[in-house]
Short mmCIF file of C-alpha atoms in Angstrom, two decimals:
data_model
loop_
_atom_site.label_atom_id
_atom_site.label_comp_id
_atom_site.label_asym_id
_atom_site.label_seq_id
_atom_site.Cartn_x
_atom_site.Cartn_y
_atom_site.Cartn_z
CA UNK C 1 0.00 0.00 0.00
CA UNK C 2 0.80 3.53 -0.45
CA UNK C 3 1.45 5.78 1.99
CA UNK C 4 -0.35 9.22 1.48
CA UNK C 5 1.52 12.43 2.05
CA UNK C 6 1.06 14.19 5.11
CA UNK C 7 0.78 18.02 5.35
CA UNK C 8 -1.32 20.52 3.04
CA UNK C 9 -1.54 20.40 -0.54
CA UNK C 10 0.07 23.07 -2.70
CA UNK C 11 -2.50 25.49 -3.88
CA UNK C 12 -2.60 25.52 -7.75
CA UNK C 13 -3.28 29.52 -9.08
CA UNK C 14 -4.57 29.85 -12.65
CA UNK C 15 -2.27 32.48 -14.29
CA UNK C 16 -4.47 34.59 -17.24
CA UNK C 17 -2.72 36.10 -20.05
CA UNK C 18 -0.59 38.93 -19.28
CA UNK C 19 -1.71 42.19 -19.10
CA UNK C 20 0.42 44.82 -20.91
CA UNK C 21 0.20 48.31 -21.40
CA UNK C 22 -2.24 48.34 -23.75
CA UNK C 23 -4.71 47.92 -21.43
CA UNK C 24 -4.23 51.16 -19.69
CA UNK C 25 -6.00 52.54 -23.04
CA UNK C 26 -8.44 50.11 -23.99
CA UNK C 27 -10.10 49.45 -20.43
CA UNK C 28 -11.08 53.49 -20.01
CA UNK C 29 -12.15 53.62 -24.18
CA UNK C 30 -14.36 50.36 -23.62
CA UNK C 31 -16.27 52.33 -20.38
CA UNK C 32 -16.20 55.45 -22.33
CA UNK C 33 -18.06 53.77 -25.39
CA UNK C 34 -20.47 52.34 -23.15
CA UNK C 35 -21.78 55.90 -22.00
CA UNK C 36 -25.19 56.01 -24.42
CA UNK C 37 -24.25 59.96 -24.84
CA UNK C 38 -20.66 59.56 -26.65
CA UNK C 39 -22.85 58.35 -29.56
CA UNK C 40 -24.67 61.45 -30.02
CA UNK C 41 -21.72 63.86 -28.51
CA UNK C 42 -19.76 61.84 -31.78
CA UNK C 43 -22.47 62.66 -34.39
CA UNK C 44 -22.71 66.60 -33.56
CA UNK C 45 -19.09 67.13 -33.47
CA UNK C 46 -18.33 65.55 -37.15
CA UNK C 47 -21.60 66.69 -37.95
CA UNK C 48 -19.97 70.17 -37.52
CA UNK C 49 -16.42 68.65 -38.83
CA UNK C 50 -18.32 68.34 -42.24
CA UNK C 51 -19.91 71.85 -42.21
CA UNK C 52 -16.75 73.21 -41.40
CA UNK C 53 -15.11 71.40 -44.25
CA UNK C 54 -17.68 71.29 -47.14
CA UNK C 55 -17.36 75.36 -46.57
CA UNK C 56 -13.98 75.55 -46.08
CA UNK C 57 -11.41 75.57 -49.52
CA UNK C 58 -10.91 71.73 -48.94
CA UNK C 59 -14.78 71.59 -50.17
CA UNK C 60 -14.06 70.30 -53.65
CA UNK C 61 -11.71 68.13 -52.41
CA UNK C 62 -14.50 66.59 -50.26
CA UNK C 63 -17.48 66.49 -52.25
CA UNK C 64 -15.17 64.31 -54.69
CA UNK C 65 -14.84 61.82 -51.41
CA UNK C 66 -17.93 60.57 -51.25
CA UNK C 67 -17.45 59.88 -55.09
CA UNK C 68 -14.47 57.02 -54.57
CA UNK C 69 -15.56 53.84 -56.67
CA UNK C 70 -15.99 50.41 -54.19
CA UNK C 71 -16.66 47.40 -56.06
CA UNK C 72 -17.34 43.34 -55.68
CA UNK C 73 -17.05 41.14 -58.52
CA UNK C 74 -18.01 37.35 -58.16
CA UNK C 75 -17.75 35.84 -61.57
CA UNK C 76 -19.15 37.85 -64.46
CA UNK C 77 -21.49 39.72 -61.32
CA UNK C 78 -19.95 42.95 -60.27
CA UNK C 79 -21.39 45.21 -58.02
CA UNK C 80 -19.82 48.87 -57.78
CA UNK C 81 -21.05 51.57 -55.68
CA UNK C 82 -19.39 55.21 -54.50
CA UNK C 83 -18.79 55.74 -50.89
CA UNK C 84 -21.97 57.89 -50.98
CA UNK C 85 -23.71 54.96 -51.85
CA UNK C 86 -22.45 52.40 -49.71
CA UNK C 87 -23.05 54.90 -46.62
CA UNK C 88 -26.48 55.75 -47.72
CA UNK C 89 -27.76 52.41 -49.08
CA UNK C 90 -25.71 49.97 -46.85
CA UNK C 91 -24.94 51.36 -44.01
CA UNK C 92 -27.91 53.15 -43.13
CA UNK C 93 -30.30 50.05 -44.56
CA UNK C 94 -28.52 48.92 -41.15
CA UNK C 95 -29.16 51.69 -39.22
CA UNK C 96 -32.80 51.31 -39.97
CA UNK C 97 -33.08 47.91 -39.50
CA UNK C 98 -31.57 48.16 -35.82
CA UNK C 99 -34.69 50.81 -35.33
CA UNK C 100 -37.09 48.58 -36.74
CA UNK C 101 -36.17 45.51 -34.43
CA UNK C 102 -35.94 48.23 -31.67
CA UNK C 103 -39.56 49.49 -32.24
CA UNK C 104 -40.57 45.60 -33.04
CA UNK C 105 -39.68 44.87 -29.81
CA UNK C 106 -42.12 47.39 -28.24
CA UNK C 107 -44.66 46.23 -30.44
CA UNK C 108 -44.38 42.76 -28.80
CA UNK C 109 -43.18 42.72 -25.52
CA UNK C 110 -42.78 46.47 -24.19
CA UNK C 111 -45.48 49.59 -24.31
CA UNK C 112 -46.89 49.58 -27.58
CA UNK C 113 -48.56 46.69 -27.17
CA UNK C 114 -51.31 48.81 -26.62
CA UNK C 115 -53.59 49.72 -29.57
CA UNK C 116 -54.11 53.17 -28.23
CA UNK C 117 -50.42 54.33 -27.57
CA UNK C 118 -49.25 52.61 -30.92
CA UNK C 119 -51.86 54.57 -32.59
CA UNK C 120 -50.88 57.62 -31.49
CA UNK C 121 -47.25 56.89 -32.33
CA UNK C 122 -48.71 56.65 -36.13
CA UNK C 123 -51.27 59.59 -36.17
CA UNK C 124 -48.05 61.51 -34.76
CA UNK C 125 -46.28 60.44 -37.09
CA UNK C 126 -48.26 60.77 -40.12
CA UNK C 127 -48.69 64.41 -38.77
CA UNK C 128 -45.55 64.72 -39.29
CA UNK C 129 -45.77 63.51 -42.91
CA UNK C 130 -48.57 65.83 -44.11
CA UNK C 131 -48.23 68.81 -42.24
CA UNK C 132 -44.78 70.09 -44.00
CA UNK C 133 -45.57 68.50 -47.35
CA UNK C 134 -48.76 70.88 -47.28
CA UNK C 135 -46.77 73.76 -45.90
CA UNK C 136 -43.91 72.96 -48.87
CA UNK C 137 -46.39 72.86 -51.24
CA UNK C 138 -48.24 76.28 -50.45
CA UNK C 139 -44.75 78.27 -50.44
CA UNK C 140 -43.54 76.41 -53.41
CA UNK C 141 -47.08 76.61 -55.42
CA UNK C 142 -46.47 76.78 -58.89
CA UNK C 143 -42.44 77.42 -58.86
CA UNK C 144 -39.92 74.65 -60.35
CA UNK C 145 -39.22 72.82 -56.91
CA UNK C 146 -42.66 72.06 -55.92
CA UNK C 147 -42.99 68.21 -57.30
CA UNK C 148 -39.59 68.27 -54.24
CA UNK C 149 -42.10 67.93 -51.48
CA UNK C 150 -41.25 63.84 -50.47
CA UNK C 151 -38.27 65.36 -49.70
CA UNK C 152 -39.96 66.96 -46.74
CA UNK C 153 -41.37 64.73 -45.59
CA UNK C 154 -38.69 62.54 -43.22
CA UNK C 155 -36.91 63.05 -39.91
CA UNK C 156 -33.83 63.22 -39.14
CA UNK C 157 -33.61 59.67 -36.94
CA UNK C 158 -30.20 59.83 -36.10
CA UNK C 159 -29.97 63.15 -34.43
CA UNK C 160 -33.43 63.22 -32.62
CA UNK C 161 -31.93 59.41 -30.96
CA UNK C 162 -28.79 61.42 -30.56
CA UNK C 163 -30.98 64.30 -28.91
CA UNK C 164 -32.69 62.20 -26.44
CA UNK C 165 -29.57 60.18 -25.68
CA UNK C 166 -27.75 63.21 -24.68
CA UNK C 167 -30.51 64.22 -21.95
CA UNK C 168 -29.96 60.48 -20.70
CA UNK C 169 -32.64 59.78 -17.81
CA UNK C 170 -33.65 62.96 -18.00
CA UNK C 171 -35.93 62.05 -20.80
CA UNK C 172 -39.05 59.84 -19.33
CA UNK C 173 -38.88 56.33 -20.68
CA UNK C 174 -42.71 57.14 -22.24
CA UNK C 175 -41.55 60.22 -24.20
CA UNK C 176 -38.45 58.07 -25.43
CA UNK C 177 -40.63 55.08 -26.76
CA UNK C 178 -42.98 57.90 -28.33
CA UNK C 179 -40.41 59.46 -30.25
CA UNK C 180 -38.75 56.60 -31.81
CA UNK C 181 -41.60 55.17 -32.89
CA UNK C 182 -43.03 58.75 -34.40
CA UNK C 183 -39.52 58.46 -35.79
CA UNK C 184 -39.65 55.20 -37.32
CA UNK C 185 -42.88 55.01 -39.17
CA UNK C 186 -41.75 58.30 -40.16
CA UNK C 187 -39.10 57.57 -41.92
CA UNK C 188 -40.82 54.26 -42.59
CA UNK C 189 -43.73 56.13 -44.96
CA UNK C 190 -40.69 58.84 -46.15
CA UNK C 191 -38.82 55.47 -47.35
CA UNK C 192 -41.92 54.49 -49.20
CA UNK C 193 -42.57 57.69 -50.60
CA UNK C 194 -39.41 58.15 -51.97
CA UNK C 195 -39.05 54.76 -52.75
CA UNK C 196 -41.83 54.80 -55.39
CA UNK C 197 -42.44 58.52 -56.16
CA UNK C 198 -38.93 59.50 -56.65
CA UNK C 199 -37.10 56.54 -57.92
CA UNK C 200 -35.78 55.87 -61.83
CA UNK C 201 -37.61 53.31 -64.25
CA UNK C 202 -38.88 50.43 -61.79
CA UNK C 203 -37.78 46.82 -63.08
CA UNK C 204 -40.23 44.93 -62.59
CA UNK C 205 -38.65 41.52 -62.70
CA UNK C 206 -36.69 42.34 -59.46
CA UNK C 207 -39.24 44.23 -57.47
CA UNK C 208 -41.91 41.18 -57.81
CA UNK C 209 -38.19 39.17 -56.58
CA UNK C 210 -37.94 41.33 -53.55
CA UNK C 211 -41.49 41.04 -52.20
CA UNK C 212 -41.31 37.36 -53.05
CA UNK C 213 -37.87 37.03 -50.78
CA UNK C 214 -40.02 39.54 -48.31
CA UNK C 215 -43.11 37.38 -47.80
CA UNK C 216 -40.09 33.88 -47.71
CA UNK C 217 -39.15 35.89 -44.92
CA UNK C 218 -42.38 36.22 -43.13
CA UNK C 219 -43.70 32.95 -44.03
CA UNK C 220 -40.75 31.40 -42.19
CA UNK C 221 -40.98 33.84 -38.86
CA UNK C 222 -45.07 32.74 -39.11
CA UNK C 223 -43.58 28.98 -38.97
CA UNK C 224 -41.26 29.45 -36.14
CA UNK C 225 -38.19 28.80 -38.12
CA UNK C 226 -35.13 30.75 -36.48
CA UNK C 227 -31.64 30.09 -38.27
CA UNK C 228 -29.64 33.43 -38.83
CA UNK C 229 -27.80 32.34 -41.68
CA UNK C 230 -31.05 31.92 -43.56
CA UNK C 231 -31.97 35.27 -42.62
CA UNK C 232 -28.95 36.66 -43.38
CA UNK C 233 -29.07 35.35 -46.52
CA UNK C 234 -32.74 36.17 -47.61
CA UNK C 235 -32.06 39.38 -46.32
CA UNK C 236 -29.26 40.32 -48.44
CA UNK C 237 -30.69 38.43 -51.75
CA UNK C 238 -33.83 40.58 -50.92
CA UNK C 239 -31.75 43.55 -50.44
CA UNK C 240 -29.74 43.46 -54.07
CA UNK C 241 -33.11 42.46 -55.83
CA UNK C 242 -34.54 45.72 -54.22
CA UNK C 243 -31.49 47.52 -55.39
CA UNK C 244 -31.85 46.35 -58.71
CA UNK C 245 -35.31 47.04 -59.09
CA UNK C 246 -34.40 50.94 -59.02
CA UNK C 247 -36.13 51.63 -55.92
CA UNK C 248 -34.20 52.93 -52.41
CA UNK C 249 -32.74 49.80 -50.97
CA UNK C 250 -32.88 51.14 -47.60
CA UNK C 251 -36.44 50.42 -47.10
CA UNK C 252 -35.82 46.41 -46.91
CA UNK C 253 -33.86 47.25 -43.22
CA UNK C 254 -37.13 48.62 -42.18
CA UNK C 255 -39.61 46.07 -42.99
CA UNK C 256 -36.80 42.89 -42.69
CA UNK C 257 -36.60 44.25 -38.72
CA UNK C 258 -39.95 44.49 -38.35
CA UNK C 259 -40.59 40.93 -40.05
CA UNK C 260 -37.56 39.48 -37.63
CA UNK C 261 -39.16 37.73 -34.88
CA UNK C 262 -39.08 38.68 -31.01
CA UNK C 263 -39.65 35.30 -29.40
CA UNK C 264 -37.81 32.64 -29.04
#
């Protein structure tokens, strides 16, 4: 037999990975990232970067920025875009579609649940619509710009988030919900104006494509089905058939988020 050992055990310590210096700067920029008002503080200042510049003499220089050619070619399919594009038809298709599975959300599980408050999200809203498309229309009566007026007609999303987030809890968490949904279906029925007032010669062949990928989509939240990749993918086949179609892209972020389902 074997004789055990006598006296305690040495103590085993698990040793992580070394901390270097690096972390002195990335621990205080992770906290300051997670204060909600650095967004908003971040959108003002370049906000007033790009005023400052666009009037500045650098303004030619800038304007031909947003004009740099990005392209992805798979095969004989290319896809090129300018860096205005890819902001305002990819990157903010994003953007929307993170507001539509925010306002989603209260639609199923938080305060708009309630007919009554959800409704007057939407008559808000649509007030917001008509009222300066009328008042556009009677100062631009008969003059060039008037057919303009869908132009009008949509709110500025990001900064009135970026508003609200800067006041922190000072805002009520009513008023909040109120204005991003007013906010969303506004820029929801400004998408679809623009969308189909305001777009070039609709193909058809590609729009009938998109709502076809759009009511996929549906059919399989409806089902319970609830694997990303497919979504991911029907998404994006729905988005470049929506693109192709001549119509603003950005409108598919909007209604994929609110098709996205919030159960499990």
């Amino acid at each position: 037999m074997m004789a055990r050992a006598e006296g305690p055990q040495p103590r085993v310590t698990l040793v992580g990975l070394p901390t270097g210096g690096v972390d002195r700067f990335t621990r205080p920029l992770a906290r300051f990232l997670r204060i909600e008002a650095i967004a908003a503080a971040l959108l003002l200042l370049v906000t007033l970067g790009a005023v400052a510049v666009a009037n500045s003499s650098w303004g030619p220089s800038f304007s031909r920025l947003w004009e740099i050619p990005f392209s992805v070619q798979v095969g004989a399919y290319g896809l090129t875009r300018t860096l205005r594009s890819v902001i305002n038809d990819g990157l903010m298709t994003l953007f929307f579609f993170l507001l539509a599975l925010e306002l989603k959300r209260e639609l199923v599980l938080g305060g708009l649940r309630n007919p009554r408050v959800a409704a007057l999200s939407i008559a808000g809203a649509m007030g917001g619509m008509i009222v300066p498309a009328g008042i556009y229309l009677v100062l631009m009566s008969g003059r060039p710009g008037a057919p303009a007026w869908g132009m009008v007609v949509a709110t500025d999303t990001a900064f009135v988030i970026g508003a609200l987030a800067l006041l922190g809890k000072r805002v009520p968490q009513s008023l909040r919900l109120f204005m991003l949904s007013v906010t969303v279906v506004d820029d929801l029925g400004s998408l679809f104006v623009v969308a189909l007032g305001y777009s070039d010669e609709i193909a058809w062949t590609p729009l009938a494509l998109a709502v076809g990928g759009v009511a996929v989509v549906f059919a399989m939240s409806r089902i319970g089905f609830r694997g990303f990749p497919a979504y991911v993918l029907l998404g994006s086949l729905v988005w470049l058939a929506a693109d192709a179609s001549g119509i603003q892209p950005t409108v598919t972020g909007m209604v994929l988020g609110l098709l996205t389902p919030a159960r499990r």
